[in-house]
Every structure is written in structure tokens, then in C-alpha cells.
Amino acid sequence: DMKVTQMPRYLIKRMGENVLLECGQDMSHETMYWYRQDPGLGLQLIYISYDVDSNSEGDIPKGYRVSRKKREHFSLILDSAKTNQTSVYFCASSSGTGTLYFGSGTRLTVL
Amino acid sequence: GDSVTQTEGLVTLTKGLPVMLNCTYQTTYSPFLFWYVQHLNEAPKLLLKSSTDNKRTEHQGFYATLHKSSSSFHLQKSSVQLSDSALYFCALRDGGSNAKLTFGKGTKLSVKS
């Protein structure tokens, strides 16, 4: 069963705290993504990873970093979270055909 | 860079009526277009995709045709149902890619009884 799993589903943090969002996939896909979704703005690409330790900035990388040490696992890190990083974050994976499989999302609130 | 434009933010229709959601794109490479659908509090999922010019692609009653001459990939359905209420995203992957997908801002379709 093809699955992308995100943890946690909901997260509340205070401004200045560090945030770790985790994502796993069981399809051995090489390519993984982190997007954020805000009302009226659609899905904005934060980072893309082509394989282990092969990461590339997306359209809005500022304030974020990523880590991919295993093919099935891709983490998004917010060092010193800001209130404008309140959003819904989606992880996705792809076999390279362009079809993305999304996780259920993490709703992050930064107070 | 690549871009995708969805002109309608919200479309409200009565069930049984036809719908067309607009999508135009800009890219310097050969395009591969996608429609993703996101129901409330769910993840986006693929609805349909195409890279073939002037060929209609269909799935779950929805259909779209990629027209490279007008850089368009409009989503249509002949008769909407209440269950079609969702957020619809058009997305572009360019042929020269690095696997990056560029999404439009989305169109919310609200179907009323």
C-alpha cells in the first residue's frame, strides 16, 4: 500500500522554538518534496530532494532547512520558528513521472 | 521561470450543471500538466495528467485537453455532483525538469443542491 506518512498532524510552537517535521514513504521513491499551503496561495515548494543528501531549494526556502539521510525519510526543520511560518505543511514523494503522492499534512501554528 | 495561472478563486454551481476550471501556463520547455484535487482536510491527490497536445484525458468524469497553442489545460465536467466540492490545483512540470512541479493558486469548487 503506497503511503506517505507525516508526523505530527498538529503542532503548536512558540516563536523562536525549533520545529522538526518528519515525513516517511514506503514506495522507495527517489524524489521527495516539502510544500506549504496557505489560503489563496496554493502549494509553494520549499525544498526538493532527489535522493539521500541531494537536496535543492524550492521557491521559498528561506527560514527552512531539510535533511535526508535515508531514501524513505525526509525532514523539514525550522530553526527559530516565526509567526509567519504558521501554515499547513505537506510532504510528497514521486517516482519521477510527475505524479506526487502527498502525506496528510502537518498544521503548524507558531504563537 | 515556470508559472501556472488559475483565474477563478471560487466557483459555485448547482449540482447537475457543467463546469470548466481554467488553467493556463508558461514554460520554455515541453510541458507536462496535472490536475490535483483536495477535499476538505485531506491531502491533494492526482486527478488527471497529460503531456500530449490536443488529446483529451479523462478520469472520474472529469476531462481536460492540453492545448500547447494556447498554453491551456482547462478542467471540465459535464454534470457536477455534491461530492465534487473541493479545491482543484493545476500544476506544471516542465520537460527540462529536475522533477519540480509548479502549482497554481487553486480554484475552490462549491456545489450546492
PDB file of C-alpha atoms in Angstrom:
ATOM      1  CA  ASP A   1       0.000   0.000   0.000  1.00  0.00           C
ATOM      2  CA  MET A   2       1.620   3.243  -1.190  1.00  0.00           C
ATOM      3  CA  LYS A   3       1.805   5.673   1.637  1.00  0.00           C
ATOM      4  CA  VAL A   4       3.379   8.937   2.706  1.00  0.00           C
ATOM      5  CA  THR A   5       3.254   9.461   6.445  1.00  0.00           C
ATOM      6  CA  GLN A   6       3.689  12.773   8.174  1.00  0.00           C
ATOM      7  CA  MET A   7       4.176  13.429  11.838  1.00  0.00           C
ATOM      8  CA  PRO A   8       2.812  15.176  13.748  1.00  0.00           C
ATOM      9  CA  ARG A   9      -0.608  16.133  12.335  1.00  0.00           C
ATOM     10  CA  TYR A  10      -0.942  19.184  14.543  1.00  0.00           C
ATOM     11  CA  LEU A  11       1.772  21.205  16.226  1.00  0.00           C
ATOM     12  CA  ILE A  12       1.778  24.384  18.276  1.00  0.00           C
ATOM     13  CA  LYS A  13       5.068  26.134  18.932  1.00  0.00           C
ATOM     14  CA  ARG A  14       6.169  29.456  20.340  1.00  0.00           C
ATOM     15  CA  MET A  15       8.114  31.951  18.282  1.00  0.00           C
ATOM     16  CA  GLY A  16      11.829  31.203  18.486  1.00  0.00           C
ATOM     17  CA  GLU A  17      11.436  27.498  19.155  1.00  0.00           C
ATOM     18  CA  ASN A  18      12.869  24.902  16.818  1.00  0.00           C
ATOM     19  CA  VAL A  19      10.483  22.750  14.823  1.00  0.00           C
ATOM     20  CA  LEU A  20      11.012  19.333  13.279  1.00  0.00           C
ATOM     21  CA  LEU A  21       8.519  17.923  10.806  1.00  0.00           C
ATOM     22  CA  GLU A  22       9.016  14.352   9.740  1.00  0.00           C
ATOM     23  CA  CYS A  23       7.952  12.507   6.630  1.00  0.00           C
ATOM     24  CA  GLY A  24       8.269   8.903   5.551  1.00  0.00           C
ATOM     25  CA  GLN A  25       7.350   6.980   2.420  1.00  0.00           C
ATOM     26  CA  ASP A  26       7.201   3.276   1.705  1.00  0.00           C
ATOM     27  CA  MET A  27       7.476   3.393  -2.092  1.00  0.00           C
ATOM     28  CA  SER A  28      11.274   3.766  -2.432  1.00  0.00           C
ATOM     29  CA  HIS A  29      10.716   6.957  -4.384  1.00  0.00           C
ATOM     30  CA  GLU A  30      13.880   8.905  -5.097  1.00  0.00           C
ATOM     31  CA  THR A  31      12.275  12.333  -5.147  1.00  0.00           C
ATOM     32  CA  MET A  32      10.618  13.935  -2.153  1.00  0.00           C
ATOM     33  CA  TYR A  33       9.194  17.386  -1.558  1.00  0.00           C
ATOM     34  CA  TRP A  34       8.143  19.788   1.132  1.00  0.00           C
ATOM     35  CA  TYR A  35       5.350  22.231   0.300  1.00  0.00           C
ATOM     36  CA  ARG A  36       3.466  24.713   2.406  1.00  0.00           C
ATOM     37  CA  GLN A  37      -0.150  25.618   1.777  1.00  0.00           C
ATOM     38  CA  ASP A  38      -1.677  28.949   2.670  1.00  0.00           C
ATOM     39  CA  PRO A  39      -5.159  30.159   1.736  1.00  0.00           C
ATOM     40  CA  GLY A  40      -5.158  31.815  -1.669  1.00  0.00           C
ATOM     41  CA  LEU A  41      -1.531  30.982  -2.337  1.00  0.00           C
ATOM     42  CA  GLY A  42      -1.764  27.381  -3.354  1.00  0.00           C
ATOM     43  CA  LEU A  43       1.096  24.986  -2.769  1.00  0.00           C
ATOM     44  CA  GLN A  44       4.503  26.578  -2.565  1.00  0.00           C
ATOM     45  CA  LEU A  45       7.639  24.450  -2.895  1.00  0.00           C
ATOM     46  CA  ILE A  46      10.082  24.798  -0.016  1.00  0.00           C
ATOM     47  CA  TYR A  47      12.626  22.093  -0.824  1.00  0.00           C
ATOM     48  CA  ILE A  48      13.014  19.185  -3.182  1.00  0.00           C
ATOM     49  CA  SER A  49      15.204  16.163  -2.570  1.00  0.00           C
ATOM     50  CA  TYR A  50      16.422  13.965  -5.411  1.00  0.00           C
ATOM     51  CA  ASP A  51      17.865  11.277  -3.140  1.00  0.00           C
ATOM     52  CA  VAL A  52      19.883  10.902   0.053  1.00  0.00           C
ATOM     53  CA  ASP A  53      21.882  14.069   0.748  1.00  0.00           C
ATOM     54  CA  SER A  54      20.839  15.566  -2.618  1.00  0.00           C
ATOM     55  CA  ASN A  55      18.589  18.474  -1.759  1.00  0.00           C
ATOM     56  CA  SER A  56      17.720  21.596  -3.657  1.00  0.00           C
ATOM     57  CA  GLU A  57      15.970  24.807  -2.723  1.00  0.00           C
ATOM     58  CA  GLY A  58      12.495  25.362  -3.974  1.00  0.00           C
ATOM     59  CA  ASP A  59      10.726  28.667  -4.367  1.00  0.00           C
ATOM     60  CA  ILE A  60      10.539  29.689  -0.699  1.00  0.00           C
ATOM     61  CA  PRO A  61      13.465  28.085   1.177  1.00  0.00           C
ATOM     62  CA  LYS A  62      14.243  30.989   3.488  1.00  0.00           C
ATOM     63  CA  GLY A  63      13.847  30.050   7.125  1.00  0.00           C
ATOM     64  CA  TYR A  64      13.830  26.317   6.428  1.00  0.00           C
ATOM     65  CA  ARG A  65      16.316  23.518   6.056  1.00  0.00           C
ATOM     66  CA  VAL A  66      15.950  19.855   5.285  1.00  0.00           C
ATOM     67  CA  SER A  67      17.630  16.562   5.978  1.00  0.00           C
ATOM     68  CA  ARG A  68      17.501  13.313   4.052  1.00  0.00           C
ATOM     69  CA  LYS A  69      19.767  10.595   5.384  1.00  0.00           C
ATOM     70  CA  LYS A  70      17.651   7.661   4.234  1.00  0.00           C
ATOM     71  CA  ARG A  71      15.704   7.424   0.992  1.00  0.00           C
ATOM     72  CA  GLU A  72      12.423   6.801   2.799  1.00  0.00           C
ATOM     73  CA  HIS A  73      12.723   9.666   5.243  1.00  0.00           C
ATOM     74  CA  PHE A  74      12.732  13.448   4.687  1.00  0.00           C
ATOM     75  CA  SER A  75      12.692  16.029   7.458  1.00  0.00           C
ATOM     76  CA  LEU A  76      11.881  19.725   7.450  1.00  0.00           C
ATOM     77  CA  ILE A  77      13.493  21.873  10.126  1.00  0.00           C
ATOM     78  CA  LEU A  78      12.551  25.358  11.187  1.00  0.00           C
ATOM     79  CA  ASP A  79      15.292  26.910  13.282  1.00  0.00           C
ATOM     80  CA  SER A  80      13.770  29.570  15.483  1.00  0.00           C
ATOM     81  CA  ALA A  81      10.234  29.499  14.143  1.00  0.00           C
ATOM     82  CA  LYS A  82       8.477  32.692  13.184  1.00  0.00           C
ATOM     83  CA  THR A  83       4.790  33.524  13.295  1.00  0.00           C
ATOM     84  CA  ASN A  84       4.663  33.842   9.506  1.00  0.00           C
ATOM     85  CA  GLN A  85       5.617  30.180   9.264  1.00  0.00           C
ATOM     86  CA  THR A  86       2.196  29.242  10.573  1.00  0.00           C
ATOM     87  CA  SER A  87       0.845  27.098   7.768  1.00  0.00           C
ATOM     88  CA  VAL A  88      -0.074  23.616   6.637  1.00  0.00           C
ATOM     89  CA  TYR A  89       2.970  21.677   5.518  1.00  0.00           C
ATOM     90  CA  PHE A  90       2.739  18.819   3.048  1.00  0.00           C
ATOM     91  CA  CYS A  91       5.356  16.260   2.253  1.00  0.00           C
ATOM     92  CA  ALA A  92       5.171  14.398  -1.037  1.00  0.00           C
ATOM     93  CA  SER A  93       7.104  11.768  -2.937  1.00  0.00           C
ATOM     94  CA  SER A  94       7.361  10.899  -6.611  1.00  0.00           C
ATOM     95  CA  SER A  95       8.744   8.126  -8.757  1.00  0.00           C
ATOM     96  CA  GLY A  96       9.822  10.700 -11.315  1.00  0.00           C
ATOM     97  CA  THR A  97       6.757  10.610 -13.528  1.00  0.00           C
ATOM     98  CA  GLY A  98       5.468  13.849 -12.106  1.00  0.00           C
ATOM     99  CA  THR A  99       2.742  12.178 -10.089  1.00  0.00           C
ATOM    100  CA  LEU A 100       3.093  13.266  -6.481  1.00  0.00           C
ATOM    101  CA  TYR A 101       1.833  11.279  -3.524  1.00  0.00           C
ATOM    102  CA  PHE A 102       1.076  13.584  -0.630  1.00  0.00           C
ATOM    103  CA  GLY A 103       1.037  12.962   3.082  1.00  0.00           C
ATOM    104  CA  SER A 104      -1.869  14.089   5.235  1.00  0.00           C
ATOM    105  CA  GLY A 105      -0.148  17.315   6.199  1.00  0.00           C
ATOM    106  CA  THR A 106       1.017  18.976   9.404  1.00  0.00           C
ATOM    107  CA  ARG A 107      -0.867  22.002  10.632  1.00  0.00           C
ATOM    108  CA  LEU A 108       1.751  24.163  12.352  1.00  0.00           C
ATOM    109  CA  THR A 109       0.820  27.131  14.490  1.00  0.00           C
ATOM    110  CA  VAL A 110       3.581  29.436  15.701  1.00  0.00           C
ATOM    111  CA  LEU A 111       2.459  31.708  18.517  1.00  0.00           C
TER     112      LEU A 111
ATOM    113  CA  GLY B   1      10.522  30.763 -14.634  1.00  0.00           C
ATOM    114  CA  ASP B   2       7.551  28.494 -14.955  1.00  0.00           C
ATOM    115  CA  SER B   3       4.134  29.710 -13.899  1.00  0.00           C
ATOM    116  CA  VAL B   4       0.565  28.449 -13.698  1.00  0.00           C
ATOM    117  CA  THR B   5      -2.484  30.702 -13.638  1.00  0.00           C
ATOM    118  CA  GLN B   6      -5.898  29.728 -12.373  1.00  0.00           C
ATOM    119  CA  THR B   7      -8.181  32.692 -12.848  1.00  0.00           C
ATOM    120  CA  GLU B   8     -11.080  31.666 -10.610  1.00  0.00           C
ATOM    121  CA  GLY B   9     -10.620  31.547  -6.900  1.00  0.00           C
ATOM    122  CA  LEU B  10     -14.129  30.277  -6.217  1.00  0.00           C
ATOM    123  CA  VAL B  11     -16.705  28.668  -8.464  1.00  0.00           C
ATOM    124  CA  THR B  12     -20.181  27.995  -7.079  1.00  0.00           C
ATOM    125  CA  LEU B  13     -22.593  25.812  -9.021  1.00  0.00           C
ATOM    126  CA  THR B  14     -25.802  23.901  -8.606  1.00  0.00           C
ATOM    127  CA  LYS B  15     -25.442  20.138  -8.942  1.00  0.00           C
ATOM    128  CA  GLY B  16     -26.083  18.755 -12.364  1.00  0.00           C
ATOM    129  CA  LEU B  17     -24.606  21.731 -14.180  1.00  0.00           C
ATOM    130  CA  PRO B  18     -21.406  21.654 -16.247  1.00  0.00           C
ATOM    131  CA  VAL B  19     -18.180  23.206 -15.006  1.00  0.00           C
ATOM    132  CA  MET B  20     -14.941  24.419 -16.521  1.00  0.00           C
ATOM    133  CA  LEU B  21     -11.995  25.433 -14.361  1.00  0.00           C
ATOM    134  CA  ASN B  22      -9.398  27.451 -16.183  1.00  0.00           C
ATOM    135  CA  CYS B  23      -5.685  26.756 -16.246  1.00  0.00           C
ATOM    136  CA  THR B  24      -3.019  28.432 -18.347  1.00  0.00           C
ATOM    137  CA  TYR B  25       0.711  28.060 -18.033  1.00  0.00           C
ATOM    138  CA  GLN B  26       4.036  29.472 -19.085  1.00  0.00           C
ATOM    139  CA  THR B  27       7.182  27.457 -19.654  1.00  0.00           C
ATOM    140  CA  THR B  28      10.070  27.416 -22.062  1.00  0.00           C
ATOM    141  CA  TYR B  29      10.203  23.627 -22.067  1.00  0.00           C
ATOM    142  CA  SER B  30       7.838  20.926 -23.203  1.00  0.00           C
ATOM    143  CA  PRO B  31       5.012  20.895 -20.643  1.00  0.00           C
ATOM    144  CA  PHE B  32       3.503  18.118 -18.585  1.00  0.00           C
ATOM    145  CA  LEU B  33       0.252  19.267 -16.959  1.00  0.00           C
ATOM    146  CA  PHE B  34      -1.611  17.900 -13.974  1.00  0.00           C
ATOM    147  CA  TRP B  35      -4.835  18.482 -12.087  1.00  0.00           C
ATOM    148  CA  TYR B  36      -4.839  17.672  -8.395  1.00  0.00           C
ATOM    149  CA  VAL B  37      -7.931  17.659  -6.186  1.00  0.00           C
ATOM    150  CA  GLN B  38      -8.006  18.316  -2.464  1.00  0.00           C
ATOM    151  CA  HIS B  39     -11.109  17.594  -0.433  1.00  0.00           C
ATOM    152  CA  LEU B  40     -11.599  19.333   2.878  1.00  0.00           C
ATOM    153  CA  ASN B  41      -8.960  18.371   5.458  1.00  0.00           C
ATOM    154  CA  GLU B  42      -7.400  15.849   3.098  1.00  0.00           C
ATOM    155  CA  ALA B  43      -4.178  15.663   1.127  1.00  0.00           C
ATOM    156  CA  PRO B  44      -4.090  16.653  -2.551  1.00  0.00           C
ATOM    157  CA  LYS B  45      -4.289  13.729  -4.922  1.00  0.00           C
ATOM    158  CA  LEU B  46      -3.843  13.343  -8.631  1.00  0.00           C
ATOM    159  CA  LEU B  47      -6.973  13.688 -10.742  1.00  0.00           C
ATOM    160  CA  LEU B  48      -5.522  13.571 -14.242  1.00  0.00           C
ATOM    161  CA  LYS B  49      -2.439  14.426 -16.260  1.00  0.00           C
ATOM    162  CA  SER B  50      -1.266  14.955 -19.817  1.00  0.00           C
ATOM    163  CA  SER B  51       1.722  15.831 -21.932  1.00  0.00           C
ATOM    164  CA  THR B  52       0.125  15.069 -25.311  1.00  0.00           C
ATOM    165  CA  ASP B  53      -1.033  18.008 -27.364  1.00  0.00           C
ATOM    166  CA  ASN B  54      -4.723  18.088 -28.342  1.00  0.00           C
ATOM    167  CA  LYS B  55      -5.554  14.761 -26.717  1.00  0.00           C
ATOM    168  CA  ARG B  56      -8.395  14.579 -24.192  1.00  0.00           C
ATOM    169  CA  THR B  57      -7.628  12.794 -20.940  1.00  0.00           C
ATOM    170  CA  GLU B  58     -10.394  11.657 -18.579  1.00  0.00           C
ATOM    171  CA  HIS B  59     -10.783  10.372 -15.057  1.00  0.00           C
ATOM    172  CA  GLN B  60     -13.736  10.058 -12.688  1.00  0.00           C
ATOM    173  CA  GLY B  61     -15.976  12.040 -15.038  1.00  0.00           C
ATOM    174  CA  PHE B  62     -13.545  14.935 -15.317  1.00  0.00           C
ATOM    175  CA  TYR B  63     -11.678  15.644 -18.515  1.00  0.00           C
ATOM    176  CA  ALA B  64      -9.074  18.043 -19.876  1.00  0.00           C
ATOM    177  CA  THR B  65      -7.218  18.634 -23.111  1.00  0.00           C
ATOM    178  CA  LEU B  66      -3.728  20.075 -23.310  1.00  0.00           C
ATOM    179  CA  HIS B  67      -3.557  22.782 -25.944  1.00  0.00           C
ATOM    180  CA  LYS B  68       0.021  23.876 -26.443  1.00  0.00           C
ATOM    181  CA  SER B  69      -1.012  26.536 -28.953  1.00  0.00           C
ATOM    182  CA  SER B  70      -2.904  28.408 -26.242  1.00  0.00           C
ATOM    183  CA  SER B  71      -0.901  27.100 -23.259  1.00  0.00           C
ATOM    184  CA  SER B  72      -4.059  25.839 -21.619  1.00  0.00           C
ATOM    185  CA  PHE B  73      -5.269  22.769 -19.740  1.00  0.00           C
ATOM    186  CA  HIS B  74      -8.818  23.524 -18.585  1.00  0.00           C
ATOM    187  CA  LEU B  75     -10.650  21.021 -16.392  1.00  0.00           C
ATOM    188  CA  GLN B  76     -14.237  20.172 -17.296  1.00  0.00           C
ATOM    189  CA  LYS B  77     -17.098  18.024 -16.134  1.00  0.00           C
ATOM    190  CA  SER B  78     -20.491  17.751 -17.777  1.00  0.00           C
ATOM    191  CA  SER B  79     -22.527  17.377 -14.601  1.00  0.00           C
ATOM    192  CA  VAL B  80     -21.135  18.233 -11.183  1.00  0.00           C
ATOM    193  CA  GLN B  81     -22.112  16.395  -8.016  1.00  0.00           C
ATOM    194  CA  LEU B  82     -22.108  17.486  -4.391  1.00  0.00           C
ATOM    195  CA  SER B  83     -19.071  15.277  -3.824  1.00  0.00           C
ATOM    196  CA  ASP B  84     -17.089  17.305  -6.358  1.00  0.00           C
ATOM    197  CA  SER B  85     -16.882  20.181  -3.899  1.00  0.00           C
ATOM    198  CA  ALA B  86     -13.148  20.561  -3.325  1.00  0.00           C
ATOM    199  CA  LEU B  87     -10.061  22.614  -4.077  1.00  0.00           C
ATOM    200  CA  TYR B  88      -8.613  21.979  -7.537  1.00  0.00           C
ATOM    201  CA  PHE B  89      -4.992  22.699  -8.402  1.00  0.00           C
ATOM    202  CA  CYS B  90      -3.452  22.857 -11.824  1.00  0.00           C
ATOM    203  CA  ALA B  91       0.264  22.001 -11.880  1.00  0.00           C
ATOM    204  CA  LEU B  92       3.063  22.133 -14.419  1.00  0.00           C
ATOM    205  CA  ARG B  93       6.173  20.060 -14.734  1.00  0.00           C
ATOM    206  CA  ASP B  94       8.492  21.302 -17.400  1.00  0.00           C
ATOM    207  CA  GLY B  95      10.177  18.912 -19.771  1.00  0.00           C
ATOM    208  CA  GLY B  96      13.607  20.081 -18.814  1.00  0.00           C
ATOM    209  CA  SER B  97      12.996  19.307 -15.208  1.00  0.00           C
ATOM    210  CA  ASN B  98      14.500  18.486 -12.173  1.00  0.00           C
ATOM    211  CA  ALA B  99      11.099  16.991 -11.167  1.00  0.00           C
ATOM    212  CA  LYS B 100       9.842  20.316  -9.853  1.00  0.00           C
ATOM    213  CA  LEU B 101       6.096  20.877 -10.049  1.00  0.00           C
ATOM    214  CA  THR B 102       4.737  24.400 -10.081  1.00  0.00           C
ATOM    215  CA  PHE B 103       1.194  24.700  -8.752  1.00  0.00           C
ATOM    216  CA  GLY B 104      -1.445  27.292  -9.464  1.00  0.00           C
ATOM    217  CA  LYS B 105      -3.182  29.014  -6.570  1.00  0.00           C
ATOM    218  CA  GLY B 106      -6.142  26.693  -6.789  1.00  0.00           C
ATOM    219  CA  THR B 107      -9.851  27.009  -7.534  1.00  0.00           C
ATOM    220  CA  LYS B 108     -12.400  26.132  -4.915  1.00  0.00           C
ATOM    221  CA  LEU B 109     -15.422  24.418  -6.408  1.00  0.00           C
ATOM    222  CA  SER B 110     -18.556  24.578  -4.289  1.00  0.00           C
ATOM    223  CA  VAL B 111     -21.521  22.523  -5.491  1.00  0.00           C
ATOM    224  CA  LYS B 112     -24.941  23.226  -3.999  1.00  0.00           C
ATOM    225  CA  SER B 113     -28.110  21.160  -4.123  1.00  0.00           C
TER     226      SER B 113
END
